[in-house]
XYZ file of C-alpha atoms in Angstrom:
551
model
C 14.551 2.544 19.150
C 12.249 4.002 21.773
C 11.053 2.476 25.027
C 9.262 -0.856 24.653
C 5.751 -0.878 26.157
C 5.641 -2.767 29.440
C 2.731 -4.990 28.440
C 2.807 -7.194 25.353
C -0.568 -8.286 23.937
C -1.053 -12.062 23.880
C -1.886 -11.846 20.179
C 1.607 -10.497 19.511
C 3.193 -13.568 21.129
C 1.154 -15.610 18.665
C 2.424 -13.451 15.772
C 6.027 -13.733 16.966
C 5.796 -17.530 17.130
C 4.373 -17.484 13.574
C 6.980 -15.090 12.162
C 9.229 -12.614 14.044
C 9.086 -10.197 11.086
C 5.285 -10.218 11.129
C 5.394 -9.330 14.834
C 7.836 -6.487 14.180
C 5.768 -5.017 11.334
C 2.545 -5.174 13.329
C 3.651 -4.190 16.813
C 6.802 -2.088 16.401
C 5.940 -0.405 13.085
C 2.146 -0.463 13.607
C 1.434 -1.651 10.066
C -1.669 -3.613 9.277
C -3.563 -5.058 6.342
C -6.627 -7.244 6.121
C -7.046 -10.376 4.104
C -9.787 -12.972 3.934
C -8.555 -14.779 7.060
C -8.479 -11.671 9.262
C -11.922 -10.520 8.114
C -13.341 -14.001 8.667
C -11.694 -14.131 12.095
C -13.408 -10.886 13.154
C -16.709 -12.304 11.977
C -16.315 -15.361 14.197
C -15.327 -13.140 17.129
C -18.379 -10.898 16.907
C -20.206 -12.771 19.698
C -17.318 -13.352 22.127
C -16.108 -9.758 21.748
C -19.211 -8.545 23.646
C -18.522 -8.396 27.367
C -20.780 -10.613 29.457
C -20.910 -12.832 32.545
C -19.518 -12.380 36.059
C -15.876 -12.824 36.954
C -15.599 -13.035 40.762
C -12.131 -12.767 42.269
C -10.334 -15.995 43.275
C -11.036 -15.302 46.961
C -14.802 -14.983 46.513
C -17.106 -17.811 47.365
C -18.742 -17.633 43.936
C -17.208 -19.517 41.028
C -16.801 -18.340 37.472
C -19.384 -20.026 35.293
C -18.893 -18.374 31.921
C -17.689 -14.888 31.063
C -16.952 -13.264 27.709
C -14.359 -10.715 26.624
C -12.394 -10.400 29.880
C -9.334 -8.128 30.014
C -6.353 -9.437 32.018
C -2.858 -8.064 32.531
C 0.225 -8.709 34.618
C 3.118 -6.341 35.234
C 5.220 -9.263 36.430
C 4.704 -11.256 33.242
C 4.614 -8.138 31.060
C 1.502 -9.398 29.301
C -2.010 -8.251 28.559
C -4.813 -10.203 26.904
C -8.511 -9.993 26.241
C -9.739 -13.537 26.777
C -12.631 -14.518 24.512
C -14.299 -16.783 27.078
C -13.452 -17.960 30.591
C -15.211 -21.104 31.791
C -15.168 -22.396 35.362
C -15.946 -25.766 36.924
C -17.208 -26.857 40.323
C -13.638 -27.541 41.556
C -12.660 -23.915 41.107
C -10.561 -24.436 37.969
C -10.905 -21.968 35.112
C -10.270 -22.517 31.423
C -9.573 -19.786 28.819
C -11.299 -20.451 25.522
C -9.787 -18.791 22.437
C -11.909 -18.682 19.276
C -10.211 -19.454 15.964
C -11.544 -19.484 12.438
C -11.408 -22.591 10.251
C -10.596 -26.156 11.201
C -7.962 -27.647 13.531
C -4.846 -28.917 11.733
C -4.098 -32.614 11.488
C -1.195 -32.564 13.957
C -0.524 -34.564 17.149
C -1.217 -31.494 19.292
C -4.391 -30.665 17.332
C -3.290 -27.035 16.897
C -0.343 -25.029 15.571
C 2.243 -23.764 18.044
C 1.330 -20.033 17.760
C -2.271 -20.815 18.719
C -1.206 -23.006 21.655
C 1.201 -20.312 22.837
C -1.500 -17.644 22.708
C -3.934 -19.598 24.863
C -1.048 -20.475 27.191
C -0.407 -16.742 27.679
C -4.030 -16.378 28.739
C -3.608 -19.287 31.165
C -0.491 -17.700 32.676
C -2.374 -14.448 33.196
C -5.205 -16.295 34.951
C -2.683 -18.073 37.184
C -0.994 -14.753 37.967
C -4.390 -13.359 38.962
C -4.772 -16.196 41.496
C -6.984 -18.622 39.575
C -6.275 -22.323 39.158
C -5.699 -22.915 35.465
C -4.011 -25.991 33.971
C -5.674 -26.190 30.573
C -7.009 -24.007 27.810
C -9.301 -24.600 24.861
C -9.013 -23.583 21.224
C -12.461 -23.421 19.645
C -12.332 -23.760 15.849
C -15.475 -22.057 14.594
C -15.359 -23.544 11.091
C -15.438 -27.118 12.415
C -17.209 -26.254 15.698
C -14.595 -28.317 17.510
C -12.805 -27.735 20.797
C -9.148 -28.687 21.149
C -7.823 -28.948 24.711
C -4.322 -27.535 25.334
C -2.497 -28.717 28.479
C -0.311 -26.078 30.087
C 2.584 -28.470 30.768
C 6.102 -27.337 31.676
C 7.306 -27.627 28.091
C 4.620 -25.289 26.703
C 5.005 -22.804 29.568
C 8.799 -22.694 29.133
C 8.399 -22.228 25.382
C 5.902 -19.410 25.898
C 8.107 -17.559 28.383
C 11.131 -18.094 26.132
C 9.291 -16.597 23.168
C 8.337 -13.617 25.298
C 12.003 -12.956 26.066
C 13.007 -13.310 22.416
C 10.146 -11.020 21.386
C 11.323 -8.210 23.641
C 14.873 -8.546 22.313
C 13.631 -8.253 18.717
C 11.396 -5.287 19.575
C 14.425 -3.480 21.023
C 16.266 -3.528 17.686
C 16.105 -0.843 14.998
C 15.420 -3.142 12.066
C 12.831 -5.752 11.254
C 14.041 -9.386 11.197
C 14.629 -10.720 7.676
C 11.649 -12.351 5.981
C 11.140 -16.107 6.031
C 12.658 -17.835 3.004
C 10.239 -19.616 0.652
C 7.907 -20.283 3.572
C 4.385 -21.647 2.993
C 3.278 -19.252 5.741
C 3.909 -16.146 3.624
C 1.115 -16.434 1.014
C -1.455 -16.752 3.841
C -0.089 -13.780 5.779
C -2.191 -10.603 5.559
C 0.985 -8.497 5.531
C 2.616 -10.260 2.582
C 1.990 -7.208 0.349
C 3.758 -4.984 2.895
C 6.522 -7.421 3.812
C 7.317 -8.536 0.216
C 9.251 -11.560 1.526
C 10.141 -13.213 -1.790
C 11.060 -9.927 -3.457
C 13.214 -8.800 -0.529
C 14.963 -12.168 -0.302
C 15.677 -12.128 -4.033
C 17.054 -8.575 -4.141
C 19.157 -9.141 -1.027
C 20.535 -12.448 -2.442
C 19.060 -14.509 0.402
C 17.198 -16.712 -2.046
C 17.433 -17.579 -5.726
C 13.788 -18.662 -5.933
C 11.523 -16.656 -8.245
C 8.988 -14.637 -6.199
C 5.510 -16.068 -5.970
C 2.740 -13.937 -7.411
C 1.442 -11.281 -5.074
C -2.077 -11.977 -3.846
C -4.341 -10.246 -4.301
C -2.929 -9.003 -7.622
C -4.815 -5.733 -7.140
C -7.258 -4.235 -4.702
C -10.924 -4.502 -5.688
C -11.550 -0.924 -4.526
C -11.270 1.886 -7.085
C -11.019 5.711 -6.968
C -14.234 7.712 -7.065
C -13.896 10.746 -9.355
C -16.427 13.551 -8.939
C -16.238 16.132 -11.734
C -19.741 17.644 -11.962
C -19.687 21.173 -10.550
C -21.925 22.069 -7.637
C -22.663 18.527 -6.423
C -22.456 17.372 -2.799
C -20.745 14.175 -1.596
C -22.306 12.719 1.549
C -22.523 9.466 3.482
C -25.605 7.382 4.009
C -25.211 4.069 5.754
C -22.297 2.216 4.200
C -22.452 4.187 0.940
C -21.182 7.453 -0.506
C -23.888 9.420 -2.268
C -23.372 12.213 -4.792
C -26.317 14.641 -4.779
C -27.244 17.416 -7.169
C -30.007 19.775 -6.033
C -30.988 17.164 -3.434
C -31.312 14.309 -5.910
C -28.973 11.314 -5.738
C -27.052 11.123 -9.018
C -24.549 8.451 -7.942
C -24.199 6.009 -5.058
C -21.293 3.633 -4.337
C -20.439 1.297 -1.485
C -17.655 2.593 0.743
C -15.917 -0.788 0.595
C -15.574 -0.303 -3.177
C -13.790 3.057 -2.876
C -9.984 3.387 -2.582
C -9.835 7.212 -2.765
C -12.116 10.141 -3.545
C -10.949 12.754 -6.070
C -13.002 15.914 -6.487
C -12.478 18.486 -9.241
C -13.455 22.130 -8.804
C -16.398 23.413 -6.764
C -17.646 20.258 -5.054
C -18.609 19.949 -1.402
C -17.729 16.906 0.734
C -19.751 16.478 3.948
C -18.154 16.227 7.380
C -19.684 12.829 8.106
C -18.374 11.503 4.810
C -14.869 12.810 5.501
C -14.844 11.319 8.999
C -15.933 7.920 7.666
C -13.381 8.061 4.853
C -10.605 8.836 7.334
C -11.722 5.981 9.588
C -11.399 3.640 6.605
C -8.014 5.119 5.617
C -9.450 6.424 2.327
C -7.810 9.721 1.276
C -9.675 12.640 -0.318
C -7.829 14.420 -3.156
C -8.762 17.909 -4.318
C -8.092 19.190 -7.834
C -8.750 22.534 -9.443
C -11.435 22.623 -12.127
C -8.705 22.341 -14.754
C -7.096 19.301 -13.125
C -4.306 20.850 -11.025
C -3.620 18.601 -8.001
C -4.279 21.040 -5.165
C -4.253 18.983 -1.987
C -4.970 15.810 -0.112
C -6.598 15.007 3.214
C -6.317 11.761 5.123
C -6.694 10.495 8.667
C -3.859 10.169 11.137
C -0.360 10.020 9.587
C 1.546 6.766 9.275
C 3.077 5.386 12.469
C 6.111 4.094 10.562
C 8.438 6.622 12.199
C 11.635 4.730 11.398
C 10.979 4.961 7.653
C 10.487 8.731 7.796
C 13.642 9.036 9.901
C 15.674 7.119 7.297
C 14.082 9.184 4.506
C 15.235 12.409 6.162
C 18.752 11.040 6.700
C 19.208 9.872 3.088
C 17.656 13.037 1.638
C 19.934 15.109 3.888
C 22.928 13.278 2.421
C 21.836 14.299 -1.084
C 20.091 11.122 -2.221
C 22.229 11.027 -5.367
C 22.302 7.230 -5.627
C 18.497 7.041 -5.753
C 18.235 10.089 -8.042
C 20.591 8.429 -10.553
C 18.528 5.233 -10.620
C 15.260 7.149 -10.988
C 16.464 9.255 -13.932
C 18.130 6.309 -15.659
C 14.890 4.317 -15.397
C 12.855 7.219 -16.738
C 15.074 7.649 -19.829
C 15.128 3.899 -20.549
C 11.341 3.768 -20.412
C 11.078 6.829 -22.690
C 13.368 5.105 -25.192
C 11.315 1.903 -25.106
C 8.097 3.883 -25.495
C 9.428 5.708 -28.562
C 10.787 2.483 -30.070
C 7.464 0.694 -29.679
C 5.109 3.447 -30.797
C 6.872 5.661 -33.356
C 5.367 5.499 -36.809
C 8.677 6.527 -38.287
C 11.412 5.317 -35.920
C 14.692 7.204 -35.666
C 17.418 4.791 -34.500
C 19.849 7.645 -34.020
C 17.618 9.157 -31.348
C 17.158 5.772 -29.672
C 20.939 5.380 -29.488
C 21.271 8.845 -27.987
C 18.657 8.073 -25.346
C 20.423 4.808 -24.489
C 23.708 6.679 -24.041
C 22.027 9.357 -21.917
C 20.520 6.668 -19.676
C 23.992 5.222 -19.131
C 25.347 8.706 -18.384
C 22.581 9.236 -15.841
C 23.646 6.042 -14.061
C 27.163 7.476 -13.670
C 26.259 11.107 -12.913
C 28.352 12.703 -10.180
C 25.844 15.294 -8.999
C 22.156 16.202 -9.114
C 22.832 19.288 -11.332
C 24.530 17.052 -13.903
C 21.538 14.702 -13.716
C 19.225 17.622 -14.398
C 21.228 18.424 -17.527
C 21.131 14.810 -18.734
C 17.418 14.507 -18.063
C 16.743 17.817 -19.839
C 18.614 16.676 -22.945
C 16.739 13.364 -22.937
C 13.397 15.166 -22.524
C 14.173 17.422 -25.496
C 14.963 14.428 -27.704
C 11.923 12.502 -26.480
C 9.392 15.295 -26.942
C 10.936 16.355 -30.260
C 9.919 12.933 -31.533
C 6.699 12.600 -29.537
C 4.513 13.747 -32.490
C 5.742 10.718 -34.490
C 3.647 8.541 -32.164
C 0.439 10.487 -32.808
C -2.107 9.729 -35.485
C -1.371 12.409 -38.098
C -4.986 12.893 -39.114
C -6.131 13.618 -35.543
C -7.624 17.119 -35.430
C -7.022 18.846 -32.135
C -7.250 22.507 -31.124
C -4.334 24.747 -30.237
C -0.816 25.154 -31.484
C 0.992 22.159 -32.995
C 2.769 20.039 -30.411
C 6.524 20.303 -30.331
C 9.128 20.274 -27.557
C 9.732 24.007 -27.529
C 5.984 24.246 -27.200
C 5.878 21.941 -24.135
C 3.945 24.229 -21.899
C 1.393 24.477 -19.123
C -0.547 26.960 -16.998
C -2.314 27.142 -19.379
C -1.343 24.531 -21.959
C -1.332 25.999 -25.442
C -2.323 22.847 -27.324
C -4.440 19.758 -26.754
C -1.510 17.342 -26.366
C 0.097 19.462 -23.650
C -3.306 19.756 -22.013
C -3.660 15.954 -21.952
C -0.086 15.402 -20.764
C -0.489 17.879 -17.915
C -3.786 16.332 -16.858
C -2.396 12.774 -16.840
C 0.811 13.795 -15.033
C -1.360 15.392 -12.372
C -3.333 12.161 -11.932
C -0.109 10.156 -11.773
C 1.433 12.378 -9.106
C -1.828 12.236 -7.157
C -1.752 8.433 -7.103
C 1.906 8.278 -6.111
C 1.313 10.840 -3.356
C -1.443 8.600 -2.006
C 0.843 5.562 -2.311
C 3.767 7.311 -0.603
C 1.545 8.312 2.310
C 0.121 4.803 2.624
C 3.594 3.260 2.775
C 4.681 5.737 5.457
C 6.792 8.263 3.539
C 6.705 12.023 3.698
C 5.675 12.700 0.063
C 7.211 16.196 0.156
C 10.787 15.049 0.785
C 12.397 13.648 -2.365
C 15.832 12.607 -3.559
C 15.902 13.909 -7.141
C 13.299 16.655 -6.971
C 14.398 19.234 -4.462
C 12.017 20.247 -1.650
C 9.918 23.257 -2.595
C 6.830 24.715 -0.988
C 3.810 22.621 -1.846
C 5.636 20.253 -4.199
C 5.319 16.502 -3.491
C 8.966 15.870 -4.350
C 9.015 12.162 -3.477
C 5.821 11.491 -5.443
C 7.464 13.238 -8.401
C 10.542 11.010 -7.963
C 8.391 7.888 -7.978
C 6.415 9.193 -10.968
C 9.475 9.493 -13.212
C 9.646 5.824 -14.177
C 5.895 5.783 -14.948
C 5.481 8.997 -16.970
C 5.819 7.340 -20.358
C 4.498 3.925 -19.289
C 1.258 5.286 -17.833
C 0.604 8.986 -18.515
C 2.062 9.296 -22.032
C 0.506 5.964 -22.948
C -2.949 7.254 -21.955
C -2.455 10.406 -24.055
C -1.523 8.343 -27.098
C -4.435 6.004 -26.565
C -7.150 8.648 -26.268
C -5.858 10.539 -29.318
C -5.012 7.636 -31.607
C -8.172 5.672 -30.717
C -10.358 8.735 -31.188
C -11.554 8.676 -27.557
C -11.126 12.450 -27.500
C -11.642 14.841 -30.387
C -11.778 18.536 -31.076
C -15.144 18.850 -29.328
C -13.637 17.612 -26.031
C -11.483 20.722 -25.638
C -12.229 24.339 -24.961
C -9.925 27.205 -25.997
C -9.869 30.392 -23.955
C -7.369 33.211 -24.536
C -5.051 30.790 -26.314
C -5.077 28.241 -23.491
C -6.553 24.787 -24.078
C -8.611 22.905 -21.481
C -10.723 19.770 -21.339
C -14.497 19.859 -21.326
C -16.441 17.769 -18.821
C -16.845 15.032 -21.434
C -13.163 15.166 -22.294
C -12.170 14.787 -18.625
C -14.412 11.748 -18.239
C -12.899 10.112 -21.320
C -9.351 10.682 -20.043
C -10.189 9.486 -16.520
C -11.704 6.292 -17.936
C -8.615 5.652 -20.086
C -6.298 6.405 -17.156
C -8.096 3.930 -14.881
C -8.006 1.288 -17.621
C -4.263 1.800 -17.889
C -3.810 1.316 -14.143
C -5.752 -1.947 -14.384
C -3.580 -3.160 -17.265
C -1.541 -6.225 -16.281
C 2.105 -6.393 -17.231
C 4.829 -8.920 -16.465
C 7.141 -7.525 -13.806
C 10.591 -7.201 -15.413
C 12.423 -8.276 -12.246
C 10.073 -10.639 -10.417
C 8.443 -12.272 -13.424
C 4.831 -12.344 -12.192
C 1.972 -10.460 -13.793
C 0.792 -7.388 -11.938
C -1.297 -4.305 -12.626
C 0.229 -0.849 -12.828
C -2.007 0.085 -9.895
C -0.254 -2.517 -7.749
C 3.182 -1.780 -9.219
C 3.007 1.735 -7.719
C 2.756 0.223 -4.241
C 5.439 -2.427 -4.846
C 7.910 0.196 -6.094
C 7.256 2.452 -3.108
C 7.738 -0.479 -0.734
C 10.982 -1.466 -2.484
C 12.249 2.083 -2.014
C 11.287 1.826 1.660
C 13.094 -1.528 1.929
C 16.223 0.099 0.469
C 16.092 3.023 2.897
C 15.622 0.579 5.794
C 18.682 -1.396 4.675
C 16.807 -4.537 3.643
C 17.809 -4.466 -0.050
C 21.101 -3.050 -1.366
C 19.617 -0.659 -3.948
C 16.340 0.628 -5.317
C 15.304 -1.160 -8.520
C 13.232 0.838 -10.995
C 10.398 -0.603 -13.070
C 11.917 -0.653 -16.562
C 10.115 -2.425 -19.387
C 11.906 -4.130 -22.235
C-alpha cells in the first residue's frame, strides 16, 4: 500500500462511520457510483456549494455572519473539509451547518452517528483555526429542519477515535469485509460494486440468500451508429447524429451507456470530451462489424486490482482458465439440449464428460484440446437448432466450415458479428471494473487481442450470442435479402445489421434467474456482476471464481 494522504476529507470520516468497506472503496480504491440519494444530495447542495460571505480571521474585530462553501484544513488533525455554511453570533461563536437530504431520523440524538461525526470534524477544524465552536447544525433539506449537535467530550473522542481507525484501515492492502445482512447496504450507492451479500455468501460468512441488486439494470443503453458518412456531435445535453447537416437522430446523454460506430463515421471532439467526462466509452467497429478499438477517459484508479491481475496471470491463471472453459462447455450442452430439434443424447453425454475433464485439466494446452473437441461436437450439431426451411446465402453451415474473415455462409457471418458485440461489451465491462482487458488467464496475450474480455465472454457465447443467431434466423428476423455475397464471402446489409443489433439488445435486457444467487437479473447486469466476482476472487475476497451456468 502506498503513502496515505496527510489530509482526510471530513466526508470520508462520515463514510467510515457508516461502513469501513464503503470508505475503503471510495477513498483508497477511488471507486464511485451514483444512486438516487447521491444525486438528490447534490441537488440540495447546489446553493451552499457556491462560495459567498466573508470569513474574517479569529483575531479580526469583525465577526462571521454567514459564509458559504468555506475550505478548512489542519495538518495537526490531518483533516480537510469544505463547510457548507458557517454562521456566527454576537458572542464570537461560530457554528458549522451541514446540509443533508431527506428528514432527520427518529432517534434521541436527532441524527445518525456518521452525520454527527462529520459536522463534529468541521467543528474541530474551526477550533483548530482559532474560532470558538461548541455546536454544529445538521440542516435536513427535505424537512427543512435544523438539528443541533453538541460537540461534547464523548462525540469528540468518538470522532478522533474513528479518525485513527480510518488511517489504520487505509494502510492495509485489502478492503474490510462487507457488512453482513445490514439494512445499510441496499441504500448504499456502491452496493453494485461492493456486492456485500454475494461476497458474504461465496466466502461462507453468511448463509442468507442475497437480496436483489438494485437497480436491476442501468436505464442507459448503447447508441449504435451504422449509417455511413454521418457525423456524431454534441448539442447541449444531447448527442446528435447529422447527415448532410440535417439531424437524423438525437438522444439525451443521460440515456447513453456507450457509443458504438461502424465504418466511416465521424465523432466530434466536443462529443468525445463530454462522453469521457461522463465515463461513456466510444467503440469503433469496421464496416463489417470487426471490433477495432475503444476510447475512454482516464483509466481506472483501482491499481490494486490490476496488480493482482498481473500476478495471477503471471502464475499461469490455470485455476480460472479451468473454471471458464468448464462453464462454457456446460452452457453449450444446455443450449443444445434445450434447442435441438432432434436431440442426440450421446453428444450431450460427451459434452458433460468434457466439461468435467476441463475442471480437472492440468495445463492450458490440455484445456485448449478439451475445448476444441467440445467446440467440434457443439458446432457439428448446431444446424439441428436451425429452422430447416430458412433460406440463407452462402455455403451450408457445418463445423469444418466454421470460418471468418470473411465468413463463407450466413450463419458464420451472424456468429462472428454477435461474438464481436459480446467481446465489445465485456471489454467495456472489464475496463469499468478496473481490469486490463488485454491480460487474460485462458486466452494468451497477443497484440491487439482483449484476452480477458474473451475469457469473460466464454460463458456467454451460447447464452447470448448463439441465442441471438438462432432467434433472428428461426423467427425470420433476417432473411436472404439481409445478406450480401462478395467473392464468396457473406456480409450483412445495413438492414440486416439493424435487425441483429435490435435482437442482441433485447437479449441483454432479458431477465434470468441467477443460478447461484437466486434473484432475477438481466444479462446486461450479469456481465458486470461476473466481472466483479472475478475481481473479488483476485483480491482474495471469495475463494474461487463462479461462472454463470444455466440449468
